[in-house]
Structure formats: structure tokens, C-alpha cells
Amino acid sequence: MKIATFNINGVRARLPRILAWLQSREPDVALLQEIKCQDQIFPRTPFEDLGYNVTTHGQKSFNGVAILSKFPLENPHTGLKGDDDDTQARWIEAVVGHRRAVRVCCLYLPNGNPAPSPKYDYKLAWMERLRSRMAELLVLEEPTVVAGDFNVIPQPEDAANPDRWKDDALYLPDTRAAWRWLLNMGYTDAFRAVHPTARAFTFWDFQRRAWQRDDGIRIDHLLLTPQCADLLQDCRIDKDERAQLKPSDHVPIWIEIDA
DNA sequence: ATGCCCTATGCTATAGGA
């Protein structure tokens, strides 16, 4: 089973690009972030025409997450517990029914800039809620993928110019400590498991000619429970997507698992 | 080289992204 995550930066603006990517790479499951639209205007039909089941959790203008799956999507469920006042659409999960069922969780973690600020406080509080949910999932001892745009640069080697990010919400010590907590609980960073030392990025800013200078960061991640890590076959980044016409500023990253 | 882009919005400026 091939499971991809892709921050598409607007599903309506990106539709032709996403469809071309789906047709060329044929992921079984695609976790999308920043759909930037409400559920009722999400363009379901073009995805269904490619054979995908679709479940979405959107809001007007910003944020929004979705799951596409060639296999049945069971028990879809949106939102992260722990803050009843949080109206931002950043979490959707479902169980993908297959030979071996796999739970997939699609997240769009808050950016948090500038730091310090209430936005950074929201990011850290969101990461605490994420830790609680991921701790619950760990207890189930099932193959589970928690993936998406984490807005976290884990280590210096995950940025072309780490010094530039030292005061940024994506790289501050508290952000990276919250990330490490997830790993220390027992989750596996799929990309690092397959490529322990590779210098690879998933995001290049639209500004400052970042793509042309390869000034990127690795912030889109797939975290696996032990039962899922045992099934891991491969993990790759579709870097070429960033060079296409009207690209997102992120590129897809995907795993192949024996499920 | 702090090099100014891209999406969405009752829209010709502004907010948000990272």
C-alpha cells in the first residue's frame, strides 16, 4: 500500500496538478493539507473519477485537510480533542480497509510564527493535544500512519540553511522538543528510517528564488506506530513536482508498506 | 542578495503562509 502526504496549498488552484500527480504516481491513499475550501465546494468528482473515496474537513479560505483512498474509508473522524474552542480544520483520520487495515491520520500543524506570540502558544498547545491523541493511538497496537505538514524542521540537516531558521517557529527548541517527544513515545520518522543521512527537503518558499537555490526544508513527515514501521518498505519524496507548472510550495512524500 | 511569491476573499487591498 502506497500512502502519500501532500500540502497542496489550495485544492481549486492546484486541481490539474494534483490530478496529474495522482495519475502518474498512483498512491493508494493521499493525505492532503491546505485544501483552503469548505467541504461543500471541495471538487470531489474529479477524484472519484480516478477511483478514490473522498473524505474532507475544510473551512473557508484557510487550512483544511482531506483523505483520498482507493480502498474503503471506515469511521472517518475530524478534529483533535482537547480544545472545544478550536475551529481550525487541521485533523482528519480514518481506517483504510484492506488486506491489513491501516489507520491514517492527516494533519496540518499550525505554523506558529511569529514567535513568541499567541500563534506560537497555539502551535505548542496543538502539539500537546497531538501528543495525547498519538499516545492513545499507540495503545491500540495497530498499523497507524500520522502524516502531514508538521511545520517542524526536526534537525539541522533538515534545512539547507539552518542558521536562517534559528528564531523561527518551525525550528525553535520548544518546537523540536515537542517533535522529539513523539519519536520518544515510539513513533518512527519514516523518511529517516529509510534514509538515515540523506539531505532532502519537502518545501521550498515561493519567495527569494528558494527552489532555484535549493533553499529548502523538510517539514512534511510520516510518523509510524511500531506495528506500521514493521511493514515499511520504502519512503520517497516526489521532488520533481516542485519544478512543474503552477506547483505547490510543498511536494508529496510517500511510503510503501506491506499492507 | 532582507533576492517580495502565491492563494483566497462580496476583492483593485489585505490576511496568512513558512
PDB file of C-alpha atoms in Angstrom, chain A residues 63-243:
ATOM      1  CA  ASN A  63      -6.372  25.305   6.460  1.00  0.00           C
ATOM      2  CA  GLY A  64      -8.435  22.217   5.646  1.00  0.00           C
ATOM      3  CA  VAL A  65      -7.465  18.557   5.298  1.00  0.00           C
ATOM      4  CA  ALA A  66      -8.707  15.641   3.206  1.00  0.00           C
ATOM      5  CA  ILE A  67      -8.147  11.939   2.662  1.00  0.00           C
ATOM      6  CA  LEU A  68      -8.336  10.207  -0.727  1.00  0.00           C
ATOM      7  CA  SER A  69      -8.297   6.410  -0.756  1.00  0.00           C
ATOM      8  CA  LYS A  70      -8.701   3.695  -3.379  1.00  0.00           C
ATOM      9  CA  PHE A  71      -9.788   1.399  -0.532  1.00  0.00           C
ATOM     10  CA  PRO A  72     -12.846   1.901   1.681  1.00  0.00           C
ATOM     11  CA  LEU A  73     -12.588   4.683   4.279  1.00  0.00           C
ATOM     12  CA  GLU A  74     -14.070   3.485   7.562  1.00  0.00           C
ATOM     13  CA  ASN A  75     -15.022   5.565  10.606  1.00  0.00           C
ATOM     14  CA  PRO A  76     -13.818   8.955   9.373  1.00  0.00           C
ATOM     15  CA  HIS A  77     -13.392  11.365  12.254  1.00  0.00           C
ATOM     16  CA  THR A  78     -12.309  15.011  12.351  1.00  0.00           C
ATOM     17  CA  GLY A  79     -10.800  17.362  14.879  1.00  0.00           C
ATOM     18  CA  LEU A  80      -8.334  16.910  17.701  1.00  0.00           C
ATOM     19  CA  LYS A  81      -9.656  16.631  21.251  1.00  0.00           C
ATOM     20  CA  GLY A  82      -8.551  18.986  23.997  1.00  0.00           C
ATOM     21  CA  ASP A  83      -9.842  22.423  22.951  1.00  0.00           C
ATOM     22  CA  ASP A  84     -13.560  22.849  22.285  1.00  0.00           C
ATOM     23  CA  ASP A  85     -12.963  26.439  21.120  1.00  0.00           C
ATOM     24  CA  ASP A  86     -10.598  25.419  18.311  1.00  0.00           C
ATOM     25  CA  THR A  87     -12.406  25.958  14.986  1.00  0.00           C
ATOM     26  CA  GLN A  88      -9.390  25.440  12.702  1.00  0.00           C
ATOM     27  CA  ALA A  89      -9.677  22.460  10.332  1.00  0.00           C
ATOM     28  CA  ARG A  90      -6.375  20.659  10.864  1.00  0.00           C
ATOM     29  CA  TRP A  91      -7.059  16.976  11.617  1.00  0.00           C
ATOM     30  CA  ILE A  92      -8.877  14.126   9.880  1.00  0.00           C
ATOM     31  CA  GLU A  93      -8.421  10.396  10.358  1.00  0.00           C
ATOM     32  CA  ALA A  94      -9.957   7.193   9.051  1.00  0.00           C
ATOM     33  CA  VAL A  95      -9.262   3.487   8.784  1.00  0.00           C
ATOM     34  CA  VAL A  96      -8.324   2.255   5.324  1.00  0.00           C
ATOM     35  CA  GLY A  97      -9.908  -1.144   4.840  1.00  0.00           C
ATOM     36  CA  HIS A  98      -7.557  -3.552   3.079  1.00  0.00           C
ATOM     37  CA  ARG A  99      -5.821  -6.926   3.406  1.00  0.00           C
ATOM     38  CA  ARG A 100      -4.324  -5.401   6.550  1.00  0.00           C
ATOM     39  CA  ALA A 101      -6.342  -2.394   7.788  1.00  0.00           C
ATOM     40  CA  VAL A 102      -4.290   0.768   8.305  1.00  0.00           C
ATOM     41  CA  ARG A 103      -5.368   3.825  10.265  1.00  0.00           C
ATOM     42  CA  VAL A 104      -4.332   7.069   8.586  1.00  0.00           C
ATOM     43  CA  CYS A 105      -4.304  10.451  10.305  1.00  0.00           C
ATOM     44  CA  CYS A 106      -3.880  13.580   8.213  1.00  0.00           C
ATOM     45  CA  LEU A 107      -2.717  16.734   9.992  1.00  0.00           C
ATOM     46  CA  TYR A 108      -1.884  20.333   9.230  1.00  0.00           C
ATOM     47  CA  LEU A 109       0.063  21.546  12.239  1.00  0.00           C
ATOM     48  CA  PRO A 110      -0.030  25.297  12.964  1.00  0.00           C
ATOM     49  CA  ASN A 111       2.816  27.389  11.580  1.00  0.00           C
ATOM     50  CA  GLY A 112       3.216  29.371  14.806  1.00  0.00           C
ATOM     51  CA  ASN A 113       5.037  32.445  13.501  1.00  0.00           C
ATOM     52  CA  PRO A 114       5.871  34.911  14.774  1.00  0.00           C
ATOM     53  CA  ALA A 115       7.411  33.513  17.944  1.00  0.00           C
ATOM     54  CA  PRO A 116       6.824  34.379  20.673  1.00  0.00           C
ATOM     55  CA  SER A 117       3.156  35.276  20.137  1.00  0.00           C
ATOM     56  CA  PRO A 118      -0.305  33.821  20.744  1.00  0.00           C
ATOM     57  CA  LYS A 119       0.167  31.976  17.429  1.00  0.00           C
ATOM     58  CA  TYR A 120       3.223  30.206  18.798  1.00  0.00           C
ATOM     59  CA  ASP A 121       1.357  29.407  22.017  1.00  0.00           C
ATOM     60  CA  TYR A 122      -1.406  27.868  19.862  1.00  0.00           C
ATOM     61  CA  LYS A 123       1.158  25.779  17.991  1.00  0.00           C
ATOM     62  CA  LEU A 124       2.686  24.357  21.161  1.00  0.00           C
ATOM     63  CA  ALA A 125      -0.748  23.719  22.678  1.00  0.00           C
ATOM     64  CA  TRP A 126      -1.781  21.953  19.462  1.00  0.00           C
ATOM     65  CA  MET A 127       1.340  19.792  19.628  1.00  0.00           C
ATOM     66  CA  GLU A 128       0.411  18.841  23.192  1.00  0.00           C
ATOM     67  CA  ARG A 129      -3.056  17.784  22.007  1.00  0.00           C
ATOM     68  CA  LEU A 130      -1.379  15.860  19.169  1.00  0.00           C
ATOM     69  CA  ARG A 131       0.824  14.048  21.693  1.00  0.00           C
ATOM     70  CA  SER A 132      -2.270  12.993  23.652  1.00  0.00           C
ATOM     71  CA  ARG A 133      -4.011  11.622  20.555  1.00  0.00           C
ATOM     72  CA  MET A 134      -0.872   9.857  19.352  1.00  0.00           C
ATOM     73  CA  ALA A 135      -0.422   8.296  22.812  1.00  0.00           C
ATOM     74  CA  GLU A 136      -3.993   6.943  22.571  1.00  0.00           C
ATOM     75  CA  LEU A 137      -3.281   5.514  19.120  1.00  0.00           C
ATOM     76  CA  LEU A 138      -0.090   3.832  20.308  1.00  0.00           C
ATOM     77  CA  VAL A 139      -2.036   1.822  22.898  1.00  0.00           C
ATOM     78  CA  LEU A 140      -4.143   0.250  20.122  1.00  0.00           C
ATOM     79  CA  GLU A 141      -1.014  -1.538  18.810  1.00  0.00           C
ATOM     80  CA  GLU A 142      -2.279  -1.209  15.231  1.00  0.00           C
ATOM     81  CA  PRO A 143      -0.557  -0.166  12.000  1.00  0.00           C
ATOM     82  CA  THR A 144      -1.125   3.599  12.038  1.00  0.00           C
ATOM     83  CA  VAL A 145       0.301   6.456   9.970  1.00  0.00           C
ATOM     84  CA  VAL A 146       0.219  10.002  11.334  1.00  0.00           C
ATOM     85  CA  ALA A 147       1.247  12.216   8.457  1.00  0.00           C
ATOM     86  CA  GLY A 148       1.040  15.694   7.055  1.00  0.00           C
ATOM     87  CA  ASP A 149       2.542  19.141   7.192  1.00  0.00           C
ATOM     88  CA  PHE A 150       4.046  19.215  10.689  1.00  0.00           C
ATOM     89  CA  ASN A 151       5.622  22.652  10.241  1.00  0.00           C
ATOM     90  CA  VAL A 152       8.608  21.243  12.155  1.00  0.00           C
ATOM     91  CA  ILE A 153      12.226  21.158  10.989  1.00  0.00           C
ATOM     92  CA  PRO A 154      13.470  18.278  13.142  1.00  0.00           C
ATOM     93  CA  GLN A 155      17.251  18.682  12.855  1.00  0.00           C
ATOM     94  CA  PRO A 156      19.872  20.994  11.297  1.00  0.00           C
ATOM     95  CA  GLU A 157      20.313  18.561   8.420  1.00  0.00           C
ATOM     96  CA  ASP A 158      16.654  19.097   7.512  1.00  0.00           C
ATOM     97  CA  ALA A 159      17.313  22.672   6.325  1.00  0.00           C
ATOM     98  CA  ALA A 160      19.610  23.989   3.622  1.00  0.00           C
ATOM     99  CA  ASN A 161      20.479  26.940   5.857  1.00  0.00           C
ATOM    100  CA  PRO A 162      19.591  26.012   9.452  1.00  0.00           C
ATOM    101  CA  ASP A 163      21.014  29.261  10.866  1.00  0.00           C
ATOM    102  CA  ARG A 164      18.336  31.189   8.998  1.00  0.00           C
ATOM    103  CA  TRP A 165      15.612  29.347  10.939  1.00  0.00           C
ATOM    104  CA  LYS A 166      17.016  29.644  14.454  1.00  0.00           C
ATOM    105  CA  ASP A 167      14.349  32.125  15.634  1.00  0.00           C
ATOM    106  CA  ASP A 168      11.547  30.620  13.552  1.00  0.00           C
ATOM    107  CA  ALA A 169       8.532  28.772  14.982  1.00  0.00           C
ATOM    108  CA  LEU A 170       9.387  25.783  12.755  1.00  0.00           C
ATOM    109  CA  TYR A 171      12.764  25.283  14.398  1.00  0.00           C
ATOM    110  CA  LEU A 172      12.756  26.789  17.898  1.00  0.00           C
ATOM    111  CA  PRO A 173      13.894  24.464  20.707  1.00  0.00           C
ATOM    112  CA  ASP A 174      10.363  24.049  22.114  1.00  0.00           C
ATOM    113  CA  THR A 175       9.061  23.017  18.684  1.00  0.00           C
ATOM    114  CA  ARG A 176      11.787  20.452  18.178  1.00  0.00           C
ATOM    115  CA  ALA A 177      11.417  19.137  21.736  1.00  0.00           C
ATOM    116  CA  ALA A 178       7.703  18.545  21.120  1.00  0.00           C
ATOM    117  CA  TRP A 179       8.618  16.673  17.923  1.00  0.00           C
ATOM    118  CA  ARG A 180      11.215  14.545  19.711  1.00  0.00           C
ATOM    119  CA  TRP A 181       8.582  13.612  22.309  1.00  0.00           C
ATOM    120  CA  LEU A 182       6.557  11.956  19.553  1.00  0.00           C
ATOM    121  CA  LEU A 183       9.577   9.920  18.477  1.00  0.00           C
ATOM    122  CA  ASN A 184      10.490   9.050  22.058  1.00  0.00           C
ATOM    123  CA  MET A 185       6.966   7.736  22.620  1.00  0.00           C
ATOM    124  CA  GLY A 186       7.667   5.106  19.977  1.00  0.00           C
ATOM    125  CA  TYR A 187       6.838   6.616  16.589  1.00  0.00           C
ATOM    126  CA  THR A 188       9.198   6.208  13.626  1.00  0.00           C
ATOM    127  CA  ASP A 189      10.043   9.038  11.223  1.00  0.00           C
ATOM    128  CA  ALA A 190       9.585   7.031   8.019  1.00  0.00           C
ATOM    129  CA  PHE A 191      11.909   9.159   5.908  1.00  0.00           C
ATOM    130  CA  ARG A 192      14.786   8.938   8.392  1.00  0.00           C
ATOM    131  CA  ALA A 193      14.240   5.203   8.853  1.00  0.00           C
ATOM    132  CA  VAL A 194      14.798   4.651   5.136  1.00  0.00           C
ATOM    133  CA  HIS A 195      17.341   7.457   4.550  1.00  0.00           C
ATOM    134  CA  PRO A 196      19.302   7.975   7.787  1.00  0.00           C
ATOM    135  CA  THR A 197      21.624  10.670   6.453  1.00  0.00           C
ATOM    136  CA  ALA A 198      20.040  11.993   3.231  1.00  0.00           C
ATOM    137  CA  ARG A 199      19.785  15.739   2.784  1.00  0.00           C
ATOM    138  CA  ALA A 200      16.275  16.118   1.427  1.00  0.00           C
ATOM    139  CA  PHE A 201      13.530  18.708   1.591  1.00  0.00           C
ATOM    140  CA  THR A 202       9.754  18.842   1.084  1.00  0.00           C
ATOM    141  CA  PHE A 203       9.221  22.630   0.990  1.00  0.00           C
ATOM    142  CA  TRP A 204      10.791  25.496  -0.910  1.00  0.00           C
ATOM    143  CA  ASP A 205       9.429  29.006  -0.388  1.00  0.00           C
ATOM    144  CA  PHE A 206       7.804  30.778  -3.341  1.00  0.00           C
ATOM    145  CA  GLN A 207       9.906  33.822  -2.431  1.00  0.00           C
ATOM    146  CA  ARG A 208      13.603  34.562  -2.780  1.00  0.00           C
ATOM    147  CA  ARG A 209      14.070  32.051  -5.592  1.00  0.00           C
ATOM    148  CA  ALA A 210      14.243  29.345  -2.939  1.00  0.00           C
ATOM    149  CA  TRP A 211      13.616  26.468  -5.372  1.00  0.00           C
ATOM    150  CA  GLN A 212      16.266  27.640  -7.842  1.00  0.00           C
ATOM    151  CA  ARG A 213      18.793  27.856  -4.995  1.00  0.00           C
ATOM    152  CA  ASP A 214      17.621  24.570  -3.392  1.00  0.00           C
ATOM    153  CA  ASP A 215      16.999  26.519  -0.192  1.00  0.00           C
ATOM    154  CA  GLY A 216      14.522  24.016   1.225  1.00  0.00           C
ATOM    155  CA  ILE A 217      13.363  22.465   4.492  1.00  0.00           C
ATOM    156  CA  ARG A 218      11.965  19.057   5.451  1.00  0.00           C
ATOM    157  CA  ILE A 219       8.685  19.720   7.266  1.00  0.00           C
ATOM    158  CA  ASP A 220       6.257  17.159   5.781  1.00  0.00           C
ATOM    159  CA  HIS A 221       6.532  13.892   7.664  1.00  0.00           C
ATOM    160  CA  LEU A 222       5.063  10.424   8.109  1.00  0.00           C
ATOM    161  CA  LEU A 223       5.214   9.027  11.645  1.00  0.00           C
ATOM    162  CA  LEU A 224       4.544   5.313  12.073  1.00  0.00           C
ATOM    163  CA  THR A 225       3.488   3.202  15.033  1.00  0.00           C
ATOM    164  CA  PRO A 226       5.774   0.203  15.652  1.00  0.00           C
ATOM    165  CA  GLN A 227       3.206  -2.095  14.013  1.00  0.00           C
ATOM    166  CA  CYS A 228       3.359   0.090  10.889  1.00  0.00           C
ATOM    167  CA  ALA A 229       7.136   0.609  10.946  1.00  0.00           C
ATOM    168  CA  ASP A 230       7.475  -3.195  10.783  1.00  0.00           C
ATOM    169  CA  LEU A 231       5.691  -3.077   7.401  1.00  0.00           C
ATOM    170  CA  LEU A 232       7.758  -0.210   5.942  1.00  0.00           C
ATOM    171  CA  GLN A 233       9.281  -0.928   2.530  1.00  0.00           C
ATOM    172  CA  ASP A 234      10.239   2.480   1.150  1.00  0.00           C
ATOM    173  CA  CYS A 235       9.881   6.229   1.597  1.00  0.00           C
ATOM    174  CA  ARG A 236      10.406   8.790  -1.161  1.00  0.00           C
ATOM    175  CA  ILE A 237       9.914  12.465  -1.927  1.00  0.00           C
ATOM    176  CA  ASP A 238       8.432  13.489  -5.285  1.00  0.00           C
ATOM    177  CA  LYS A 239      10.854  16.408  -5.621  1.00  0.00           C
ATOM    178  CA  ASP A 240      10.139  16.822  -9.343  1.00  0.00           C
ATOM    179  CA  GLU A 241       6.665  18.142  -8.520  1.00  0.00           C
ATOM    180  CA  ARG A 242       8.205  21.438  -7.400  1.00  0.00           C
ATOM    181  CA  ALA A 243       9.506  22.042 -10.937  1.00  0.00           C
TER     182      ALA A 243
END
